[in-house]
Coordinates of C-alpha atoms in Angstrom, one line a residue:
Chain A
M1 CA -27.5 42.0 -143.3
V2 CA -26.4 43.4 -146.7
E3 CA -26.8 39.9 -148.2
E4 CA -30.5 39.8 -147.4
I5 CA -31.6 43.3 -148.2
Y6 CA -30.2 43.7 -151.7
M7 CA -31.0 42.1 -154.9
F8 CA -31.3 43.7 -158.2
K9 CA -34.9 44.0 -159.3
N10 CA -34.6 41.9 -162.4
E11 CA -30.9 41.4 -162.5
S12 CA -30.6 43.8 -165.4
F13 CA -27.3 45.7 -165.8
S14 CA -29.1 49.1 -165.3
D15 CA -30.6 47.9 -162.0
F16 CA -27.2 46.7 -160.9
I17 CA -25.6 50.1 -161.7
E18 CA -28.4 52.0 -160.1
Y19 CA -28.2 49.9 -157.0
A20 CA -24.4 50.0 -156.7
S21 CA -24.4 53.8 -157.3
N22 CA -27.0 54.4 -154.6
E23 CA -25.1 52.2 -152.1
I24 CA -21.7 53.8 -152.6
I25 CA -23.0 57.3 -152.6
K26 CA -23.8 56.9 -148.9
I27 CA -20.2 56.1 -148.0
D28 CA -17.5 58.6 -147.4
N29 CA -14.6 56.3 -146.9
I30 CA -12.9 54.8 -150.0
E31 CA -11.9 51.6 -148.4
E32 CA -15.4 50.9 -147.2
A33 CA -16.7 51.9 -150.6
F34 CA -14.4 49.5 -152.4
N35 CA -15.4 46.8 -150.0
K36 CA -19.1 47.3 -150.5
L37 CA -18.7 47.6 -154.2
S38 CA -16.6 44.4 -154.4
Y39 CA -19.4 42.5 -152.7
I40 CA -22.2 43.9 -154.9
I41 CA -20.2 43.3 -158.1
T42 CA -19.5 39.7 -157.3
K43 CA -23.2 39.2 -156.6
Y44 CA -24.0 40.4 -160.0
Y45 CA -21.1 39.0 -161.9
R46 CA -21.2 35.4 -160.6
N47 CA -18.0 33.3 -160.6
S48 CA -15.9 36.3 -160.9
S49 CA -13.3 37.8 -158.6
I50 CA -12.4 41.5 -158.1
R51 CA -9.8 43.3 -156.0
F52 CA -9.0 46.9 -155.6
A53 CA -5.5 48.2 -155.0
E54 CA -3.6 51.4 -154.3
K55 CA -0.4 51.8 -156.3
F56 CA 2.9 52.6 -154.6
G57 CA 5.6 52.3 -157.2
K58 CA 5.6 48.7 -158.4
R59 CA 3.6 47.7 -155.4
M60 CA -0.2 47.2 -155.8
S61 CA -1.3 47.2 -152.2
Y62 CA -4.6 45.3 -151.7
I63 CA -7.5 47.4 -150.4
A64 CA -10.6 45.3 -150.8
G65 CA -11.9 42.5 -152.9
S66 CA -14.5 39.7 -153.2
G67 CA -15.4 36.6 -155.2
N68 CA -14.0 33.2 -155.9
K69 CA -10.5 33.2 -157.2
M70 CA -10.2 31.6 -160.6
F71 CA -6.4 31.5 -160.6
I72 CA -6.3 33.0 -164.0
E73 CA -4.6 36.1 -165.4
A74 CA -6.4 39.2 -164.0
E75 CA -7.3 42.2 -166.2
K76 CA -5.7 45.2 -164.6
I77 CA -7.5 48.5 -165.1
K78 CA -6.4 51.9 -164.1
L79 CA -9.1 53.9 -162.2
S80 CA -7.0 56.9 -161.3
D81 CA -3.3 57.6 -160.9
K82 CA -3.5 56.0 -157.5
Y83 CA -6.1 53.3 -157.7
F84 CA -6.4 50.1 -159.9
V85 CA -8.7 47.2 -160.1
F86 CA -8.0 43.6 -161.0
L87 CA -10.7 41.6 -162.6
E88 CA -10.8 37.8 -162.9
N89 CA -13.2 36.0 -165.1
F90 CA -15.6 38.9 -166.0
T91 CA -17.8 38.5 -169.0
F92 CA -19.3 41.7 -170.3
N93 CA -22.2 41.6 -172.8
S94 CA -20.8 44.6 -174.7
E95 CA -18.1 47.2 -174.7
K96 CA -20.7 49.7 -173.5
E97 CA -21.4 47.6 -170.5
K98 CA -17.8 47.3 -169.7
D99 CA -17.4 51.1 -170.1
N100 CA -20.2 51.8 -167.7
F101 CA -19.0 49.3 -165.3
I102 CA -15.6 51.0 -165.2
L103 CA -17.2 54.3 -164.9
L104 CA -19.0 53.1 -161.8
L105 CA -15.6 52.0 -160.3
K106 CA -14.0 55.3 -161.2
K107 CA -16.8 57.2 -159.3
V108 CA -15.5 55.6 -156.1
T109 CA -12.0 57.0 -156.6
S110 CA -13.4 60.5 -156.2
I111 CA -14.6 59.9 -152.7
Chain B
M1 CA 17.8 61.4 -138.6
L2 CA 16.6 58.2 -137.0
S3 CA 13.2 58.5 -135.3
K4 CA 12.8 58.9 -131.6
I5 CA 11.9 55.8 -129.6
E6 CA 8.3 56.2 -128.2
E7 CA 8.1 57.0 -124.5
K8 CA 6.0 53.9 -123.6
Y9 CA 8.9 51.6 -124.8
L10 CA 11.3 53.4 -122.5
D11 CA 9.2 52.5 -119.4
E12 CA 10.9 49.7 -117.6
N13 CA 7.5 48.3 -116.6
F14 CA 6.2 48.1 -120.2
K15 CA 4.7 44.6 -120.7
D16 CA 5.1 43.1 -124.1
F17 CA 3.5 39.9 -125.5
I18 CA 6.5 37.6 -124.9
D19 CA 6.2 36.1 -121.4
D20 CA 9.5 34.3 -120.8
E21 CA 8.2 32.3 -117.8
K22 CA 5.1 31.2 -119.5
I23 CA 7.1 29.9 -122.5
W24 CA 9.5 28.0 -120.3
K25 CA 6.5 26.5 -118.4
Q26 CA 4.9 25.5 -121.7
L27 CA 8.1 23.9 -122.8
N28 CA 8.7 22.1 -119.5
D29 CA 5.1 20.9 -119.3
A30 CA 5.5 19.4 -122.8
V31 CA 8.5 17.1 -122.0
N32 CA 7.9 13.5 -123.1
P33 CA 4.8 14.1 -125.2
D34 CA 2.4 11.4 -125.9
S35 CA 2.8 10.0 -129.5
D36 CA -0.9 10.0 -130.2
E37 CA -1.1 13.6 -129.2
I38 CA 1.8 14.4 -131.5
R39 CA 0.0 12.7 -134.4
R40 CA -3.1 14.7 -133.6
I41 CA -1.1 17.9 -133.7
I42 CA 0.5 16.9 -137.0
K43 CA -2.9 16.3 -138.4
K44 CA -4.1 19.7 -137.3
S45 CA -1.1 21.3 -139.1
E46 CA -2.0 19.3 -142.2
G47 CA -5.4 20.9 -142.1
K48 CA -3.4 24.2 -142.6
N49 CA -4.2 25.3 -139.1
R50 CA -1.8 27.4 -137.1
L51 CA -0.8 25.7 -133.9
E52 CA -1.3 27.0 -130.3
P53 CA 1.9 27.5 -128.3
E54 CA 1.2 24.4 -126.1
E55 CA 1.0 22.3 -129.2
T56 CA 4.2 23.7 -130.7
A57 CA 5.9 23.1 -127.3
K58 CA 5.0 19.4 -127.5
L59 CA 6.5 19.1 -131.0
L60 CA 9.6 20.8 -129.8
Q61 CA 10.0 18.1 -127.1
V62 CA 9.7 15.2 -129.5
E63 CA 12.8 13.0 -129.4
D64 CA 11.4 9.8 -130.9
E65 CA 13.0 9.2 -134.3
E66 CA 9.9 7.7 -135.8
L67 CA 7.8 10.6 -134.8
L68 CA 10.4 13.1 -136.0
E69 CA 10.3 11.4 -139.4
E70 CA 6.6 11.7 -139.5
M71 CA 6.9 15.4 -138.6
F72 CA 9.5 15.9 -141.4
E73 CA 7.3 14.2 -143.9
A74 CA 4.2 16.2 -142.9
A75 CA 6.1 19.5 -143.0
G76 CA 7.3 18.7 -146.6
R77 CA 3.8 17.8 -147.7
I78 CA 2.3 20.9 -146.2
K79 CA 4.8 23.2 -147.9
Q80 CA 4.0 21.5 -151.2
E81 CA 0.2 21.7 -150.7
V82 CA 0.3 25.4 -149.9
Y83 CA 3.1 26.7 -152.2
G84 CA 3.6 23.9 -154.7
K85 CA 6.9 22.3 -155.9
R86 CA 8.7 25.6 -156.1
I87 CA 11.5 27.4 -154.4
V88 CA 11.7 31.2 -154.7
F89 CA 15.1 32.7 -155.2
F90 CA 16.3 36.1 -154.0
A91 CA 19.6 37.8 -153.4
P92 CA 20.6 40.0 -150.5
L93 CA 22.2 43.4 -151.2
Y94 CA 24.2 45.0 -148.5
I95 CA 23.9 48.8 -148.8
G96 CA 26.0 49.9 -145.8
N97 CA 27.7 48.4 -142.8
K98 CA 28.0 51.4 -140.5
C99 CA 26.4 50.7 -137.2
S100 CA 25.8 52.6 -134.0
N101 CA 25.1 49.5 -132.0
N102 CA 27.5 47.2 -130.3
C103 CA 25.7 43.9 -130.4
L104 CA 28.1 41.2 -129.1
Y105 CA 27.4 38.7 -131.9
C106 CA 27.6 41.0 -134.9
G107 CA 30.5 41.6 -137.2
F108 CA 29.1 45.1 -138.0
R109 CA 29.1 46.1 -134.3
R110 CA 30.4 49.7 -133.6
D111 CA 33.6 48.6 -131.9
N112 CA 34.7 46.1 -134.4
K113 CA 37.8 47.9 -135.9
S114 CA 38.5 45.0 -138.2
I115 CA 35.6 45.8 -140.4
V116 CA 36.1 48.3 -143.2
R117 CA 33.1 50.7 -143.0
K118 CA 31.4 51.3 -146.3
T119 CA 28.2 52.7 -147.6
L120 CA 27.4 52.3 -151.3
T121 CA 27.1 55.5 -153.3
M122 CA 24.2 55.6 -155.7
D123 CA 26.6 54.9 -158.6
E124 CA 28.1 51.9 -156.7
L125 CA 24.6 50.7 -155.9
K126 CA 23.7 50.8 -159.6
D127 CA 26.9 48.7 -160.4
E128 CA 25.9 46.1 -157.8
V129 CA 22.4 45.8 -159.1
E130 CA 23.6 45.4 -162.6
V131 CA 25.8 42.5 -161.6
M132 CA 22.9 40.9 -159.8
E133 CA 20.7 41.4 -162.8
L134 CA 23.2 39.8 -165.1
A135 CA 23.1 36.7 -163.0
G136 CA 19.3 36.6 -163.4
H137 CA 18.1 37.8 -160.1
K138 CA 14.6 39.5 -159.9
R139 CA 14.1 39.8 -156.2
S140 CA 16.4 41.4 -153.7
I141 CA 16.5 42.2 -150.0
L142 CA 18.4 45.4 -149.2
V143 CA 20.3 45.2 -145.9
Y144 CA 21.4 48.2 -143.8
G145 CA 23.2 48.7 -140.5
E146 CA 21.5 50.7 -137.8
H147 CA 23.0 54.1 -138.3
E148 CA 21.8 57.7 -138.6
D149 CA 23.0 57.7 -142.2
Y150 CA 20.4 55.0 -143.0
D151 CA 17.2 56.8 -142.2
A152 CA 13.9 56.4 -144.1
D153 CA 14.8 59.0 -146.7
F154 CA 18.1 57.2 -147.5
I155 CA 16.4 53.9 -147.7
V156 CA 13.8 55.3 -150.1
E157 CA 16.6 56.7 -152.3
T158 CA 18.2 53.2 -152.5
I159 CA 14.9 51.5 -153.2
K160 CA 14.3 53.8 -156.1
K161 CA 17.8 53.4 -157.5
V162 CA 17.4 49.6 -157.4
Y163 CA 14.1 49.7 -159.2
D164 CA 15.4 52.2 -161.8
T165 CA 18.4 50.1 -162.6
K166 CA 17.9 47.9 -165.7
N167 CA 20.5 45.9 -167.5
A168 CA 19.7 44.4 -170.8
K169 CA 16.7 42.2 -170.0
G170 CA 17.5 42.4 -166.3
E171 CA 15.5 44.2 -163.7
I172 CA 14.8 43.8 -160.0
R173 CA 11.1 43.5 -159.7
R174 CA 10.7 43.2 -156.0
V175 CA 12.7 45.0 -153.3
N176 CA 12.4 43.8 -149.8
I177 CA 14.0 45.6 -146.9
N178 CA 15.9 44.5 -143.8
A179 CA 16.7 47.6 -141.7
A180 CA 16.4 48.9 -138.3
P181 CA 12.9 49.5 -137.0
L182 CA 11.4 52.8 -138.1
D183 CA 8.6 55.0 -136.9
I184 CA 5.2 55.1 -138.6
E185 CA 6.1 58.1 -140.7
G186 CA 9.3 56.4 -141.9
Y187 CA 7.5 53.3 -142.9
R188 CA 5.0 55.4 -144.9
K189 CA 7.8 56.7 -146.9
L190 CA 9.0 53.2 -147.7
K191 CA 5.6 52.1 -148.7
E192 CA 5.3 55.1 -151.0
A193 CA 8.5 53.9 -152.7
G194 CA 6.9 50.5 -153.4
I195 CA 8.7 48.1 -151.1
G196 CA 7.8 44.4 -151.0
T197 CA 8.4 43.0 -147.5
F198 CA 9.8 44.8 -144.5
Q199 CA 11.8 42.4 -142.4
I200 CA 13.0 42.8 -138.8
F201 CA 14.6 40.0 -136.8
Q202 CA 14.1 40.2 -133.1
E203 CA 17.5 38.3 -132.8
T204 CA 16.4 36.8 -129.5
Y205 CA 13.0 36.8 -127.9
H206 CA 14.5 36.1 -124.5
H207 CA 14.5 39.3 -122.5
E208 CA 17.5 38.7 -120.3
T209 CA 19.6 37.5 -123.2
Y210 CA 18.5 40.4 -125.3
R211 CA 19.7 42.8 -122.5
K212 CA 23.1 41.0 -122.2
L213 CA 23.8 41.0 -125.9
H214 CA 22.7 44.6 -126.7
P215 CA 24.6 47.0 -124.5
K216 CA 22.5 49.5 -122.6
G217 CA 22.4 52.9 -124.2
D218 CA 22.5 51.6 -127.7
R219 CA 19.4 52.2 -129.7
K220 CA 19.0 48.5 -130.3
S221 CA 19.0 47.8 -126.6
N222 CA 15.3 48.6 -126.5
Y223 CA 13.6 45.2 -126.8
A224 CA 10.1 46.6 -127.2
W225 CA 10.9 49.2 -129.8
R226 CA 12.2 46.4 -132.0
L227 CA 9.5 43.9 -131.1
Y228 CA 6.7 46.3 -132.1
G229 CA 8.6 47.5 -135.1
L230 CA 6.4 45.5 -137.4
D231 CA 3.3 46.7 -135.7
R232 CA 4.2 50.2 -136.7
A233 CA 4.9 49.0 -140.3
M234 CA 1.4 47.5 -140.4
K235 CA -0.1 50.7 -139.1
A236 CA 1.7 52.6 -141.9
G237 CA 0.1 50.2 -144.4
I238 CA 3.0 47.8 -145.1
D239 CA 1.1 44.6 -144.9
D240 CA 3.9 42.2 -145.9
L241 CA 6.1 41.6 -142.9
G242 CA 9.1 39.3 -142.2
I243 CA 10.0 38.1 -138.7
G244 CA 13.0 36.1 -137.6
A245 CA 15.4 35.2 -134.8
L246 CA 19.1 34.6 -134.9
F247 CA 19.5 31.0 -133.7
G248 CA 22.4 30.4 -131.3
L249 CA 21.9 33.4 -129.1
Y250 CA 19.6 31.5 -126.7
D251 CA 17.8 28.2 -126.4
W252 CA 16.4 27.3 -129.8
K253 CA 13.2 25.9 -128.5
F254 CA 12.5 29.1 -126.7
E255 CA 13.2 31.1 -129.8
A256 CA 10.8 28.9 -131.9
M257 CA 8.1 29.7 -129.3
G258 CA 9.0 33.4 -129.6
L259 CA 8.4 33.3 -133.3
L260 CA 5.1 31.6 -132.9
Y261 CA 4.0 34.2 -130.2
H262 CA 5.1 37.0 -132.6
T263 CA 3.0 35.4 -135.4
I264 CA 0.0 35.1 -133.1
H265 CA 0.4 38.7 -131.9
L266 CA 0.4 40.1 -135.4
E267 CA -2.5 37.9 -136.5
E268 CA -4.6 38.9 -133.5
T269 CA -3.7 42.6 -133.8
F270 CA -4.2 43.0 -137.5
G271 CA -7.2 41.0 -138.5
G272 CA -5.5 37.7 -139.3
I273 CA -2.5 39.2 -141.1
G274 CA 0.5 37.5 -139.7
P275 CA 4.1 37.4 -141.1
H276 CA 4.6 36.9 -144.8
T277 CA 7.9 35.2 -144.0
I278 CA 9.7 33.7 -141.1
S279 CA 13.5 33.5 -141.1
F280 CA 15.7 31.3 -138.9
P281 CA 19.3 32.1 -139.5
R282 CA 21.9 30.3 -137.4
I283 CA 24.8 32.3 -136.0
E284 CA 27.9 32.0 -138.1
P285 CA 31.5 33.0 -137.4
A286 CA 32.2 36.7 -138.1
L287 CA 35.5 38.6 -138.3
D288 CA 36.9 39.6 -134.9
T289 CA 33.7 38.7 -133.2
P290 CA 34.6 36.2 -130.4
F291 CA 31.0 35.5 -129.4
T292 CA 30.4 33.8 -132.7
Q293 CA 33.3 31.4 -132.4
N294 CA 31.7 29.0 -130.0
P295 CA 28.3 30.1 -128.8
K296 CA 26.8 28.3 -125.9
Y297 CA 23.5 27.9 -127.6
R298 CA 24.7 26.7 -131.0
V299 CA 22.0 24.7 -132.8
S300 CA 23.2 21.4 -134.1
D301 CA 22.3 20.4 -137.7
K302 CA 20.0 17.8 -136.4
D303 CA 18.1 20.2 -134.2
F304 CA 18.1 22.8 -137.0
K305 CA 16.2 20.4 -139.3
K306 CA 13.7 19.7 -136.5
L307 CA 13.3 23.4 -135.9
V308 CA 12.5 24.2 -139.5
A309 CA 10.0 21.4 -139.7
I310 CA 8.3 22.6 -136.5
I311 CA 8.1 26.2 -137.8
R312 CA 6.4 24.8 -140.9
L313 CA 4.0 22.7 -138.8
S314 CA 3.3 25.6 -136.5
V315 CA 2.5 28.2 -139.1
P316 CA 1.6 26.0 -142.2
Y317 CA 0.8 28.9 -144.5
T318 CA 3.7 31.3 -144.0
G319 CA 6.8 31.7 -146.3
M320 CA 10.0 30.4 -144.8
I321 CA 13.5 31.6 -145.7
L322 CA 16.6 29.5 -145.6
T323 CA 19.7 31.5 -146.4
A324 CA 23.1 30.8 -147.8
R325 CA 24.6 31.0 -144.3
E326 CA 24.0 27.3 -144.4
T327 CA 26.2 24.9 -146.2
P328 CA 25.0 23.1 -149.3
E329 CA 24.7 19.9 -147.3
V330 CA 22.5 21.4 -144.7
R331 CA 20.4 23.2 -147.3
R332 CA 19.8 19.9 -149.0
Q333 CA 18.6 18.3 -145.8
V334 CA 16.5 21.2 -144.6
M335 CA 14.8 22.5 -147.8
P336 CA 12.4 19.6 -148.1
V337 CA 10.9 20.1 -144.6
G338 CA 9.1 23.3 -145.4
V339 CA 11.3 26.0 -146.9
T340 CA 9.8 28.3 -149.5
Q341 CA 12.6 30.8 -150.3
I342 CA 16.4 30.6 -150.6
D343 CA 19.2 32.9 -151.7
A344 CA 22.0 31.9 -154.0
G345 CA 25.0 33.5 -155.6
S346 CA 24.8 35.9 -152.6
R347 CA 27.5 38.4 -151.7
I348 CA 27.2 39.8 -148.2
G349 CA 30.0 42.3 -148.3
V350 CA 29.2 45.9 -149.1
G351 CA 30.1 46.2 -152.7
G352 CA 30.6 42.4 -152.8
Y353 CA 28.9 41.7 -156.1
K354 CA 31.2 43.8 -158.1
E355 CA 34.3 43.1 -156.1
F356 CA 33.7 39.4 -155.8
A357 CA 36.6 37.3 -157.1
S358 CA 36.9 34.7 -154.3
A359 CA 34.3 33.3 -151.9
L360 CA 34.9 35.9 -149.2
V361 CA 35.3 39.6 -148.8
P362 CA 35.6 39.2 -145.0
E363 CA 36.6 42.7 -144.0
K364 CA 33.3 44.1 -145.2
E365 CA 31.1 41.1 -144.3
Q366 CA 28.7 40.6 -141.4
F367 CA 29.4 36.9 -141.1
Q368 CA 30.7 34.0 -143.3
L369 CA 28.5 32.3 -145.9
G370 CA 28.2 28.6 -145.9
D371 CA 26.9 28.2 -149.5
T372 CA 29.1 30.1 -152.0
R373 CA 27.9 28.3 -155.1
C374 CA 26.7 30.5 -158.0
L375 CA 23.0 30.9 -158.7
D376 CA 23.2 28.7 -161.8
E377 CA 24.6 25.8 -159.9
V378 CA 22.0 26.0 -157.2
I379 CA 19.2 26.4 -159.7
R380 CA 20.3 23.2 -161.4
E381 CA 20.3 21.3 -158.2
I382 CA 16.8 22.5 -157.4
C383 CA 15.6 21.1 -160.7
E384 CA 17.2 17.8 -160.0
F385 CA 15.2 17.6 -156.8
G386 CA 12.1 17.8 -159.0
W387 CA 11.2 21.4 -158.0
I388 CA 10.9 24.5 -160.0
P389 CA 13.1 27.5 -159.2
S390 CA 10.9 30.7 -159.1
F391 CA 11.7 34.3 -159.6
C392 CA 8.1 35.3 -159.2
T393 CA 7.2 38.8 -158.1
A394 CA 3.6 38.7 -159.3
G395 CA 1.8 38.8 -156.0
Y396 CA 2.6 42.2 -154.8
R397 CA 2.2 43.7 -158.3
S398 CA -1.3 42.1 -158.6
A399 CA -2.7 43.3 -155.3
R400 CA -2.2 39.9 -153.6
T401 CA -0.8 41.5 -150.5
G402 CA -1.7 41.4 -146.8
D403 CA -5.2 40.2 -146.3
C404 CA -5.6 39.0 -149.8
F405 CA -2.4 36.9 -149.6
M406 CA -3.3 35.5 -146.3
N407 CA -6.7 34.5 -147.6
L408 CA -5.0 32.5 -150.4
A409 CA -2.2 31.1 -148.3
K410 CA -4.2 30.0 -145.2
P411 CA -6.5 27.6 -147.1
G412 CA -3.5 26.4 -149.1
L413 CA -4.6 28.0 -152.4
V414 CA -1.7 30.2 -153.2
H415 CA 0.1 27.5 -155.1
N416 CA -2.5 28.1 -157.9
Y417 CA -0.6 31.3 -158.6
C418 CA 2.8 30.3 -157.4
M419 CA 3.3 27.3 -159.7
P420 CA 2.4 28.9 -163.0
N421 CA 4.4 32.0 -162.1
A422 CA 7.3 29.8 -161.1
V423 CA 7.3 28.1 -164.4
L424 CA 7.0 31.4 -166.3
T425 CA 9.7 33.2 -164.5
F426 CA 12.0 30.2 -164.6
K427 CA 11.6 30.0 -168.4
E428 CA 12.8 33.6 -168.6
Y429 CA 15.8 32.6 -166.5
L430 CA 16.6 29.6 -168.7
L431 CA 16.4 31.7 -171.9
D432 CA 18.3 34.7 -170.6
Y433 CA 20.8 33.6 -168.1
A434 CA 21.2 29.8 -167.6
S435 CA 24.3 27.8 -168.6
E436 CA 23.7 25.2 -171.3
E437 CA 23.8 22.4 -168.7
T438 CA 21.2 24.1 -166.5
R439 CA 19.0 25.0 -169.5
K440 CA 18.8 21.3 -170.4
V441 CA 18.0 20.2 -166.9
G442 CA 15.6 23.2 -166.4
E443 CA 13.6 22.5 -169.6
K444 CA 13.1 18.9 -168.5
A445 CA 12.0 20.1 -165.1
I446 CA 9.4 22.4 -166.7
Q447 CA 8.1 19.6 -168.9
N448 CA 7.7 17.4 -165.9
I449 CA 5.9 20.0 -163.8
L450 CA 3.6 20.9 -166.7
N451 CA 2.2 17.4 -166.6
D452 CA 1.0 18.0 -163.0
F453 CA -1.4 20.7 -164.2
E454 CA -4.9 19.9 -165.3
P455 CA -5.2 20.2 -169.1
S456 CA -6.8 23.7 -169.5
K457 CA -4.3 25.2 -167.0
K458 CA -1.4 23.4 -168.8
A459 CA -2.6 24.8 -172.1
S460 CA -2.8 28.3 -170.7
I461 CA 0.7 28.1 -169.3
E462 CA 2.1 26.7 -172.5
K463 CA 0.6 29.6 -174.4
K464 CA 2.4 32.0 -172.1
L465 CA 5.6 30.0 -172.4
H466 CA 5.4 30.5 -176.2
Q467 CA 5.0 34.2 -175.6
I468 CA 8.2 34.1 -173.6
E469 CA 10.0 32.1 -176.2
N470 CA 9.0 34.8 -178.7
G471 CA 10.6 37.5 -176.6
G472 CA 7.8 38.3 -174.1
R473 CA 9.0 39.0 -170.6
D474 CA 7.4 39.6 -167.2
I475 CA 4.4 37.5 -168.0
Y476 CA 2.4 36.2 -165.0
V477 CA -0.9 35.4 -163.6

């Protein structure tokens, strides 16, 4: 079970990034990677919700997601021409943390 | 070019998931249901659980007035708990009425010489959309006959034209499609174009009736190709689907069971993703279409209300569409028992929005409308009921589609998005399109609804309302 085997060593951001990167690198299917990543992210960012989408015109077609819905306005971030992420209730400690977080998400879009 | 029907559906021995005999047995076994059992079933529905066919069959056989009243009340409560006190508005837009089929009940059938055949040009389509936008519409369903001119490429062209057409502050933000079933490749093209929901009505789920009403040799005569049309849409990645039956072609209780079986089939096949909406139009008179004048299986107004409540109880979490086919009186009776979406100010003739001067443009219409009131008038009435009219199109632009939508709707959580977005989109309507009278009633309705939100939520919505008052548009959660 994924839930049992992973935990970030000391819950530091760098451990989280390292862990998530190592996990997604093993996956060659983007849907599965988004799925896995959603799960890992909402373990690290508690009380948050994330969903990944593929853009088709106006339509943002849901691919994968995780977390408890907060029913608040989501932050929409473009990961590539095709893929977007919607973040609800994320708190980043710094802009740098957010940048690195997004970089991690963007990595997946190159799968 | 329309796609070729798959070989397997041409096999006379192909077995689909609608078992006519089984449905009739379930209905017959359910006659004279025990009242305690009915109350148990209602309770199950109130827990937002989809019913099993045997349970729905029992509800369909309820005749006791007291129990019926309990069912109506429960259906209304369930709708409110799942979706909130809001009604979504949309408008149909008929693109073309050419048809290669000869369905006995349809005004657009091939042999109906009284109908003037027409397909909108792209310029005419733009004109139509501009009229709709000036009335305040934000959601539309495009409707096409089944004809080789209306293939996936043509549908894509029309979708793009609708999305591209803006008029002052007006825009159509969600385009749904009601068209003939496509192949997977065709659906993929529509998905690429950014459609909302793809809707196919089976018309009747009863095999023999389907055969009688859809002449052999016509494309539509293949029951299974149509029945599995939404499976192909799902396989192509379109995960917002609409099902429906045309009530009056066969026994209404059987059709209700058919809708439930279709729902169960989709949920079981696609990991819990069932229909996004269920439609239940009743047959209406159509020009030079004798079948529609006095159909044997006409559904009475009383049974219609019962039918709508039972669909709500059977599938507590799915959107339900009541159209302007019905008269204002019927809509007032039926809306409170579970309806989530209605149309208003609709024109169902090809080119009808621009041409409209009277209530009817019969020579280009598929059937007659029952509610010809303008959008503003219907909106006002909805407010007077204590509900909020909604033009929300946020879900499919925020990745709340398919599985994500179902995970919100099934536990009854989707109202947490629906209600704020209803208020915000309604505010836009009031500022940009409403008559003075409707604006007054509408502002009062918004104030009343705001008091239902907990304080932090209320404050957040009020902040967004101020943004809209200051010129902001298309603000949603």
